[in-house]
PDB file of C-alpha atoms in Angstrom:
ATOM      1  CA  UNK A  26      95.953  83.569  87.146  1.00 44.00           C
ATOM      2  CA  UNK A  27      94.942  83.433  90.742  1.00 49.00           C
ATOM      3  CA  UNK A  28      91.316  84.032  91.597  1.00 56.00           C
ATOM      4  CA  UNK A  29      90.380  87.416  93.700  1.00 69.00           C
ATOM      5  CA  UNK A  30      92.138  87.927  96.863  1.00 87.00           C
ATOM      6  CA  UNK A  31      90.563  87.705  99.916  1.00 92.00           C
ATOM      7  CA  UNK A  32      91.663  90.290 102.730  1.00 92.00           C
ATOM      8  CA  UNK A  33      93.692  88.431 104.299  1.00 94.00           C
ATOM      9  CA  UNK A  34      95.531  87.495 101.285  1.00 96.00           C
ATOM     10  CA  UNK A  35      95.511  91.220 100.254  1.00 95.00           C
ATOM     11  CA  UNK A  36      97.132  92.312 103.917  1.00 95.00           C
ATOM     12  CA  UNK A  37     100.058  89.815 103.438  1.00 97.00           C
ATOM     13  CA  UNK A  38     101.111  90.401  99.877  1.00 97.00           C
ATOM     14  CA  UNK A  39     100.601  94.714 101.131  1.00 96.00           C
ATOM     15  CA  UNK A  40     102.692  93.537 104.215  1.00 96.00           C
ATOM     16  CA  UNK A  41     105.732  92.105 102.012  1.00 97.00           C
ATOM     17  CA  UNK A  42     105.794  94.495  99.738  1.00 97.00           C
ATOM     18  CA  UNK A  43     106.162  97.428 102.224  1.00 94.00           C
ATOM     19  CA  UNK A  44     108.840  95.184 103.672  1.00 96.00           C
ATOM     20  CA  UNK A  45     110.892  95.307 100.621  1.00 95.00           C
ATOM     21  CA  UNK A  46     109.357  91.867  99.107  1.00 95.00           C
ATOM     22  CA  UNK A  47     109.192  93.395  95.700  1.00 94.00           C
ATOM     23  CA  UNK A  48     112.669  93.254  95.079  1.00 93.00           C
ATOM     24  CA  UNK A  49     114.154  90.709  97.627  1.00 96.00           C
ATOM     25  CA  UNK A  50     113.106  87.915 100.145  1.00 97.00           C
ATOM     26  CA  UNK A  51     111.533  88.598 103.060  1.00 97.00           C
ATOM     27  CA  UNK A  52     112.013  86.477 106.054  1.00 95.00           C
ATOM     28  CA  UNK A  53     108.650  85.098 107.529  1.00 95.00           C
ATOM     29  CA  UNK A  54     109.814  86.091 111.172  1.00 94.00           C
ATOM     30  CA  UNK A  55     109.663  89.653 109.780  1.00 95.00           C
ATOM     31  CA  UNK A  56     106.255  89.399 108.155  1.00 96.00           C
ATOM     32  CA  UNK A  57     105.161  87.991 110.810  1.00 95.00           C
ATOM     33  CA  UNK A  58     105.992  90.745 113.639  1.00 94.00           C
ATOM     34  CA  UNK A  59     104.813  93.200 110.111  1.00 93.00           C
ATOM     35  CA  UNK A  60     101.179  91.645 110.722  1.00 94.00           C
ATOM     36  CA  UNK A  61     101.570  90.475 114.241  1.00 92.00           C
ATOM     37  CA  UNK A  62     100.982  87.305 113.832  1.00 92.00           C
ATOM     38  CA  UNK A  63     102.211  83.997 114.912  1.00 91.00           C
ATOM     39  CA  UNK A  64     105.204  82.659 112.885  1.00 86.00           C
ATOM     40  CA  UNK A  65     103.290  78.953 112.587  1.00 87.00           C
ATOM     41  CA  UNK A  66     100.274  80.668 111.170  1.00 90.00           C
ATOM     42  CA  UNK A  67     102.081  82.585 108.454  1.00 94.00           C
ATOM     43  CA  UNK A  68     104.257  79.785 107.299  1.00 93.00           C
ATOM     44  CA  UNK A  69     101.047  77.918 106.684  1.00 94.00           C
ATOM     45  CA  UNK A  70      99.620  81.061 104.875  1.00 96.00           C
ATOM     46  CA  UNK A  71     102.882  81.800 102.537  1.00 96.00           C
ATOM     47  CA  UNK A  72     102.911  78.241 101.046  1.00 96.00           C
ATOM     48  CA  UNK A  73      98.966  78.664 100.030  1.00 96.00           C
ATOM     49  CA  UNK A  74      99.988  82.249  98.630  1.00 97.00           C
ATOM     50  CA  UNK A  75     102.832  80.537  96.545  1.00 97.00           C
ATOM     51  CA  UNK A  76     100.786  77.690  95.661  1.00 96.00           C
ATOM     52  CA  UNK A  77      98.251  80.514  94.112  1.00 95.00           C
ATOM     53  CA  UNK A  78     100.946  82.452  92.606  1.00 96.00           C
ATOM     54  CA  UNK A  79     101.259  85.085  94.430  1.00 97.00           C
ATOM     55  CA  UNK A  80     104.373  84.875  95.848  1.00 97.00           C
ATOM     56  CA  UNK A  81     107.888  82.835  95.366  1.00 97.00           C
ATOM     57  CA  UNK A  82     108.454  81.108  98.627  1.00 97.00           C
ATOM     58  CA  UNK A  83     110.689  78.886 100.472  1.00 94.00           C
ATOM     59  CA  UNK A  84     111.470  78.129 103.590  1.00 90.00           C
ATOM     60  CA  UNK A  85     114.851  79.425 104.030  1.00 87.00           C
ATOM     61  CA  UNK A  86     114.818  82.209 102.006  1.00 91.00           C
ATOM     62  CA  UNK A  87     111.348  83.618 102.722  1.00 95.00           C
ATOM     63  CA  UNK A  88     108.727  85.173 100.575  1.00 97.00           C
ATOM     64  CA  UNK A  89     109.109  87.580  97.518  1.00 97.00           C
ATOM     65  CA  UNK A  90     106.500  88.798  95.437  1.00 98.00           C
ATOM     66  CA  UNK A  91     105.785  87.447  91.490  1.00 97.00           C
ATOM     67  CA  UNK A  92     104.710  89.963  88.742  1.00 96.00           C
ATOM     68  CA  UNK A  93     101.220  88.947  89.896  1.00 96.00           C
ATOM     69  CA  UNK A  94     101.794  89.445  93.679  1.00 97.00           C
ATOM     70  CA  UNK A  95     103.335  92.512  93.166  1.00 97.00           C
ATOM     71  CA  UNK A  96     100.417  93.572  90.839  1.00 95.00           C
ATOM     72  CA  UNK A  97      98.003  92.956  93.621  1.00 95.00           C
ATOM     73  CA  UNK A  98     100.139  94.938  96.414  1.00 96.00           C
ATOM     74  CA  UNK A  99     100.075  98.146  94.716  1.00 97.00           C
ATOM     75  CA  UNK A 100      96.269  97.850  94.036  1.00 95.00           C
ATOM     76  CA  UNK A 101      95.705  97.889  97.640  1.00 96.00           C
ATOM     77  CA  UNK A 102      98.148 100.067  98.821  1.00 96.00           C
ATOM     78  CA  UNK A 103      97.033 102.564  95.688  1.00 97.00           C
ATOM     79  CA  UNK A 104      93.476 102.468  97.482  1.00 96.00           C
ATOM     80  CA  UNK A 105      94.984 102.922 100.918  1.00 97.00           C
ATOM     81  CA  UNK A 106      96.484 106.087  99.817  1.00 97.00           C
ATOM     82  CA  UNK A 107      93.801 107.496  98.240  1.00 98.00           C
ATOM     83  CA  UNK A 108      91.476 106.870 101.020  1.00 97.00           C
ATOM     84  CA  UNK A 109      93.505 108.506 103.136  1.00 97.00           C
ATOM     85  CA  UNK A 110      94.115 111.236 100.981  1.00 97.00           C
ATOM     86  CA  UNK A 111      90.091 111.722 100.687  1.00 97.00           C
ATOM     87  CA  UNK A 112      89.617 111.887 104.368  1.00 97.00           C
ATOM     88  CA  UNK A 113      92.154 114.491 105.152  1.00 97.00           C
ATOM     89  CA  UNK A 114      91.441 116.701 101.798  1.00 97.00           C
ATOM     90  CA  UNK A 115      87.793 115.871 101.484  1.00 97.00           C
ATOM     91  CA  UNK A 116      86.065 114.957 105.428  1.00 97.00           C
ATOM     92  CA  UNK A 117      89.048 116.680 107.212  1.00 97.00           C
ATOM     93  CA  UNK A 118      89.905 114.235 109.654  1.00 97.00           C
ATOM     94  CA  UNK A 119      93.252 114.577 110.799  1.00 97.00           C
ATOM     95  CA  UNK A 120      96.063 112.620 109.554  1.00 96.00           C
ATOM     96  CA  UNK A 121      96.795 110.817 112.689  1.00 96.00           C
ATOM     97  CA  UNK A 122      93.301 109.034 112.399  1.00 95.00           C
ATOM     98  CA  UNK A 123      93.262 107.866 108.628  1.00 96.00           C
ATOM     99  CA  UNK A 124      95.515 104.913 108.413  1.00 94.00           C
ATOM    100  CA  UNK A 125      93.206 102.845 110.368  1.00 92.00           C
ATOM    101  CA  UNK A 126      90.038 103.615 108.589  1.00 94.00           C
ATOM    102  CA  UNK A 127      91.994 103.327 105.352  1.00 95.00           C
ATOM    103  CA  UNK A 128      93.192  99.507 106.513  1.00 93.00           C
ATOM    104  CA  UNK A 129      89.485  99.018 106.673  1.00 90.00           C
ATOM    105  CA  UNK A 130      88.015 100.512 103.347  1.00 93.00           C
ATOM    106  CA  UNK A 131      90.876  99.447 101.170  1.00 93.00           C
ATOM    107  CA  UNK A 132      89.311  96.033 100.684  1.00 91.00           C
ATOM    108  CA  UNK A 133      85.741  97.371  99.748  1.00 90.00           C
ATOM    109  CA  UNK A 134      86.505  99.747  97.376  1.00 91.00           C
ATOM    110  CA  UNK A 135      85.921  98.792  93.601  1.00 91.00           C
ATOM    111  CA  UNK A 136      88.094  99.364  90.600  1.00 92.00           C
ATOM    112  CA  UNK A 137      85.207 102.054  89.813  1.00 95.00           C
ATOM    113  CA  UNK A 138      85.007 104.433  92.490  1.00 95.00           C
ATOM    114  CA  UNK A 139      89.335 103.847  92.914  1.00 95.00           C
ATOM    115  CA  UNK A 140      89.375 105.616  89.453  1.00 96.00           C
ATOM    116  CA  UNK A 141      86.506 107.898  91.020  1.00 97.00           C
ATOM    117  CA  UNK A 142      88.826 108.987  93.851  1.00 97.00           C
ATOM    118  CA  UNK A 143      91.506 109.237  91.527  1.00 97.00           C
ATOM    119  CA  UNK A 144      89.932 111.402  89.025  1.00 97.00           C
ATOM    120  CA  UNK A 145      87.886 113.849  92.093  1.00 97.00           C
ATOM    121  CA  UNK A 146      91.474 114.201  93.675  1.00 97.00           C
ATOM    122  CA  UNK A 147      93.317 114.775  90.334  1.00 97.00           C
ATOM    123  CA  UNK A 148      95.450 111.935  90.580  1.00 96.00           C
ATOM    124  CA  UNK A 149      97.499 112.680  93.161  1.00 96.00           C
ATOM    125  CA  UNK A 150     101.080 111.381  93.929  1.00 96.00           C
ATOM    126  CA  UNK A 151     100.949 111.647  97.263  1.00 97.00           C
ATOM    127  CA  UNK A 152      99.368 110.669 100.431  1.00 97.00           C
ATOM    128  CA  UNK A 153      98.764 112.717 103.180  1.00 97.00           C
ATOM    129  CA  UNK A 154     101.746 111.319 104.732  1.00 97.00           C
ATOM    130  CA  UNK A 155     103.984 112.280 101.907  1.00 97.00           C
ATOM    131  CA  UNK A 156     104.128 108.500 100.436  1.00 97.00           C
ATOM    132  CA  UNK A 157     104.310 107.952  97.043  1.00 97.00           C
ATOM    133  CA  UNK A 158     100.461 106.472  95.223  1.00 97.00           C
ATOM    134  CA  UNK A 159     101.058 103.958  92.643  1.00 97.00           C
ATOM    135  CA  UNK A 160      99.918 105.191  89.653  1.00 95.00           C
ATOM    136  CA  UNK A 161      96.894 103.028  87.826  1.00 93.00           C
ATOM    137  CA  UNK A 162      99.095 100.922  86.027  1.00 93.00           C
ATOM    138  CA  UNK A 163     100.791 100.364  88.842  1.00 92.00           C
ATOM    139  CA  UNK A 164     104.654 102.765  88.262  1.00 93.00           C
ATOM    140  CA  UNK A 165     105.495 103.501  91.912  1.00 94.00           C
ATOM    141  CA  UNK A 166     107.737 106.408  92.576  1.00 91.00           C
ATOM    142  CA  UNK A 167     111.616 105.534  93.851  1.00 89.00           C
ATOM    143  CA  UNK A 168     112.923 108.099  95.966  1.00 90.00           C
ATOM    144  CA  UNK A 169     116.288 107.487  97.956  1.00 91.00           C
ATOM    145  CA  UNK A 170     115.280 109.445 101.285  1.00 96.00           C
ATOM    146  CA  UNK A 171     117.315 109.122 104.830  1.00 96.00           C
ATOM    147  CA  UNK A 172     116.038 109.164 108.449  1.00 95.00           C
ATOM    148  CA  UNK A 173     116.207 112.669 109.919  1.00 94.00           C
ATOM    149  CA  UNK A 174     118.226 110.643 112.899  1.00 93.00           C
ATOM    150  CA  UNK A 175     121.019 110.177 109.823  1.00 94.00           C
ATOM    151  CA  UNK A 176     121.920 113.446 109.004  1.00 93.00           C
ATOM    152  CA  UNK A 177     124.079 116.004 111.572  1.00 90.00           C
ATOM    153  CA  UNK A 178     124.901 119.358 112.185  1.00 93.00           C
ATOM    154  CA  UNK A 179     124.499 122.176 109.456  1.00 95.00           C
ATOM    155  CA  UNK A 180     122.000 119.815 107.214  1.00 95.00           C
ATOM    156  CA  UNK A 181     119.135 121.377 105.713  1.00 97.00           C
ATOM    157  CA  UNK A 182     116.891 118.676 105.117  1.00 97.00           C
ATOM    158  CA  UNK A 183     113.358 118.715 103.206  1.00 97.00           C
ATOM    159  CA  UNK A 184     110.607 115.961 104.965  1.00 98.00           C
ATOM    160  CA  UNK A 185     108.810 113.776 102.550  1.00 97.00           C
ATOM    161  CA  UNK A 186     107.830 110.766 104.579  1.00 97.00           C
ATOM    162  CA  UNK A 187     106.354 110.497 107.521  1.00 97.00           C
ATOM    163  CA  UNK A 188     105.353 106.352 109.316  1.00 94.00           C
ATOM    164  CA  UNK A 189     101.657 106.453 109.645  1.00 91.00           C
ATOM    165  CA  UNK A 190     101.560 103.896 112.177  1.00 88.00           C
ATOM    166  CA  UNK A 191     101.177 105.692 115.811  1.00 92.00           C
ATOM    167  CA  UNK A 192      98.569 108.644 115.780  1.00 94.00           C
ATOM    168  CA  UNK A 193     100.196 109.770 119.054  1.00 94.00           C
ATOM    169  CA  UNK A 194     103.348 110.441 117.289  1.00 95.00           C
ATOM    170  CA  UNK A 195     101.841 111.883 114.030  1.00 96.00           C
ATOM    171  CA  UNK A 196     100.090 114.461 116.442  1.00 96.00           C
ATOM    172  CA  UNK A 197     103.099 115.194 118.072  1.00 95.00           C
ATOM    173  CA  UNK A 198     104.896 116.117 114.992  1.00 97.00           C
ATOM    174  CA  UNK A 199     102.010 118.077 113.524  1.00 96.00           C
ATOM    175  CA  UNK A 200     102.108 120.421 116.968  1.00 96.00           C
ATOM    176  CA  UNK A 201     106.384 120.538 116.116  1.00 96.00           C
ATOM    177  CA  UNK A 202     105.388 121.119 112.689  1.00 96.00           C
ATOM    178  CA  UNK A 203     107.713 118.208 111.396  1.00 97.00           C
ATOM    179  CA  UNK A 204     105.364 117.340 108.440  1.00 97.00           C
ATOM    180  CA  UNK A 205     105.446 116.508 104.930  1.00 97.00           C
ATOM    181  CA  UNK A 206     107.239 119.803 102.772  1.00 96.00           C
ATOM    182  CA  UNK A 207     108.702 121.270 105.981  1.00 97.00           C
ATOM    183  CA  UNK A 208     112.270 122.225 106.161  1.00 97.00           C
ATOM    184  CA  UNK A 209     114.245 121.514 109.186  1.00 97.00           C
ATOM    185  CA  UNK A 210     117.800 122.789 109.960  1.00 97.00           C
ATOM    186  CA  UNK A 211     119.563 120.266 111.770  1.00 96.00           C
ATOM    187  CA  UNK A 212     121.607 122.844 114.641  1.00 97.00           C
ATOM    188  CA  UNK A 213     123.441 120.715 116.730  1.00 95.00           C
ATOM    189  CA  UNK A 214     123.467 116.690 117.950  1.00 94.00           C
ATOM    190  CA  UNK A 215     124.980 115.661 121.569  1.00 93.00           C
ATOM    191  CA  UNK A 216     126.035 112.001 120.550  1.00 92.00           C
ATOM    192  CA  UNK A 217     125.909 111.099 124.316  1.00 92.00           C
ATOM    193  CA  UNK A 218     122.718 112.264 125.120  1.00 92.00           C
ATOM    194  CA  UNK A 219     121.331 111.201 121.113  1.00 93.00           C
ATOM    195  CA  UNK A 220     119.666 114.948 121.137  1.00 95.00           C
ATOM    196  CA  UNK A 221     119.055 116.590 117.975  1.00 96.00           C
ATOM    197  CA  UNK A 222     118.686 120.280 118.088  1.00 96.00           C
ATOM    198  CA  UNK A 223     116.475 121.739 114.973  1.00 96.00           C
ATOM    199  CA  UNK A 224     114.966 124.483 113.664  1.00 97.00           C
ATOM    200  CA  UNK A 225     111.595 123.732 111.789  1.00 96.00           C
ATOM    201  CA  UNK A 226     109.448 127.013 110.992  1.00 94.00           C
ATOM    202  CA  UNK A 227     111.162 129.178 112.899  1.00 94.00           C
ATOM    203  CA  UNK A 228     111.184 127.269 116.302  1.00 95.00           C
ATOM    204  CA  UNK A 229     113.560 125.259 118.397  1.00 96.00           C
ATOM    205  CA  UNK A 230     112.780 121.995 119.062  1.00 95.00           C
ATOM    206  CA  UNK A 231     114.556 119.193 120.749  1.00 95.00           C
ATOM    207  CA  UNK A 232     114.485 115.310 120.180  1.00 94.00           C
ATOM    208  CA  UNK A 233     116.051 112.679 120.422  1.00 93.00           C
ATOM    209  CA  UNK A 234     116.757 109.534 117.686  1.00 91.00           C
ATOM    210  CA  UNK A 235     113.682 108.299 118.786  1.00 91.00           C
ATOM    211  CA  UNK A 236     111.373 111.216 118.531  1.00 92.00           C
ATOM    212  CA  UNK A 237     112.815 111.323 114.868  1.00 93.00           C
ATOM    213  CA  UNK A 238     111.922 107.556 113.931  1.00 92.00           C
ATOM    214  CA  UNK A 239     109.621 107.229 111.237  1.00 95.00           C
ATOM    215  CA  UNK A 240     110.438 110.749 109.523  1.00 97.00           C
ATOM    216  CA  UNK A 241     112.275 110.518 106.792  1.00 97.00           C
ATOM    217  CA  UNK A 242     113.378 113.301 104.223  1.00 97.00           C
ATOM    218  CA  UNK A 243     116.497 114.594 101.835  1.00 96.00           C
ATOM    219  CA  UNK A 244     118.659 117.945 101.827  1.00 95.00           C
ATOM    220  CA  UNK A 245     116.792 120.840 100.901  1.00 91.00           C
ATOM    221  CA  UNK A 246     117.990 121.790  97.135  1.00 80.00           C
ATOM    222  CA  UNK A 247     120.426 124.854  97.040  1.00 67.00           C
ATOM    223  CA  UNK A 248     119.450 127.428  94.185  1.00 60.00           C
ATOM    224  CA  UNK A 249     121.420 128.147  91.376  1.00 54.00           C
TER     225      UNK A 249
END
């Protein structure tokens, strides 16, 4: 069993498993440019996690998580989301702010007040960004979602996800109103200009691929 995980060790094994290492291999060029980060550095750092157990590892396939590794990932990104869940519900900071102050508590927080959070927000399933909060024992939700850029004209389409990454962007879609629960009528697409025409709460609004990266949602479920 390997000892407690340092925060380092904590970002990497959260890093692989958001980049699909739970199921597959991840290439270290790709965790790498994940934690930005130079690719001698994490080579070094993979073979220690695989010499604690944490991860499977070898050179030419990459990285994937074990049982224990992918224990450890959800732990952290559990606390993540609930952070992040308590700062928009709870101090009411906006949502564009909370990632980074969430990459920052996650590793301070004790199995305690985790289950505190937990049990003050009621459990929740959801950050504020619509991602799915491993449960205690550590289930995570599957959902097969699509990028808004994928579907086309006459698609009603139901946002669940949206990439927490760039505040800039995550305020921009707030003002659109392209957040988590809205529904957005896909109106028209120009493939040679890439512009998506949409309809999200009753207004127009017009993107392009790019302005739609990072959102990512399903078609709206017709009644009956």
């Amino acid at each position: 069993m390997p000892d407690q995980p340092s925060q380092a060790v904590q970002d990497y094994l959260k890093a692989i498993h958001q980049l699909g290492g739970g199921d597959d291999f991840v290439p270290p060029a790709k965790i790498a440019a994940a934690l930005v980060v130079k690719a001698p550095s994490v080579t070094g750092m993979l073979k220690r996690l695989a010499d604690a157990g944490w991860i499977d590892y070898t050179p030419k396939s990459g990285a994937r998580l074990t049982p224990t590794g992918l224990s450890e990932a959800l732990r952290v990104i559990r606390r993540h989301r609930l952070v992040e869940l308590f700062l928009t519900q709870v101090l009411k900071l906006d949502w564009s702010e909370v990632d980074a102050e969430a990459e920052a508590l996650e590793h301070a927080i004790s199995p305690r007040l985790e289950q505190a959070l937990a049990d003050y927000l009621g459990e929740p399933l959801e950050d504020p960004h619509g991602h799915p909060i491993p449960s205690s024992t550590g289930e995570l939700r599957r959902r097969e979602l699509l990028r808004l850029s994928e579907f086309r004209e006459g698609a009603r389409v139901v946002i669940r996800e949206a990439q927490d990454d760039n505040p800039a962007r995550l305020r921009h879609w707030s003002d659109l109103g392209l957040t988590p629960g809205a529904t957005v009528h896909i109106l028209h697409y120009q493939p040679l200009d890439d512009l998506f025409e949409v309809e999200v709460g009753g207004r127009l609004v017009r993107l392009g691929s790019e302005g739609l990266t990072g959102l990512r949602g399903e078609l709206e479920a017709v009644a009956g």
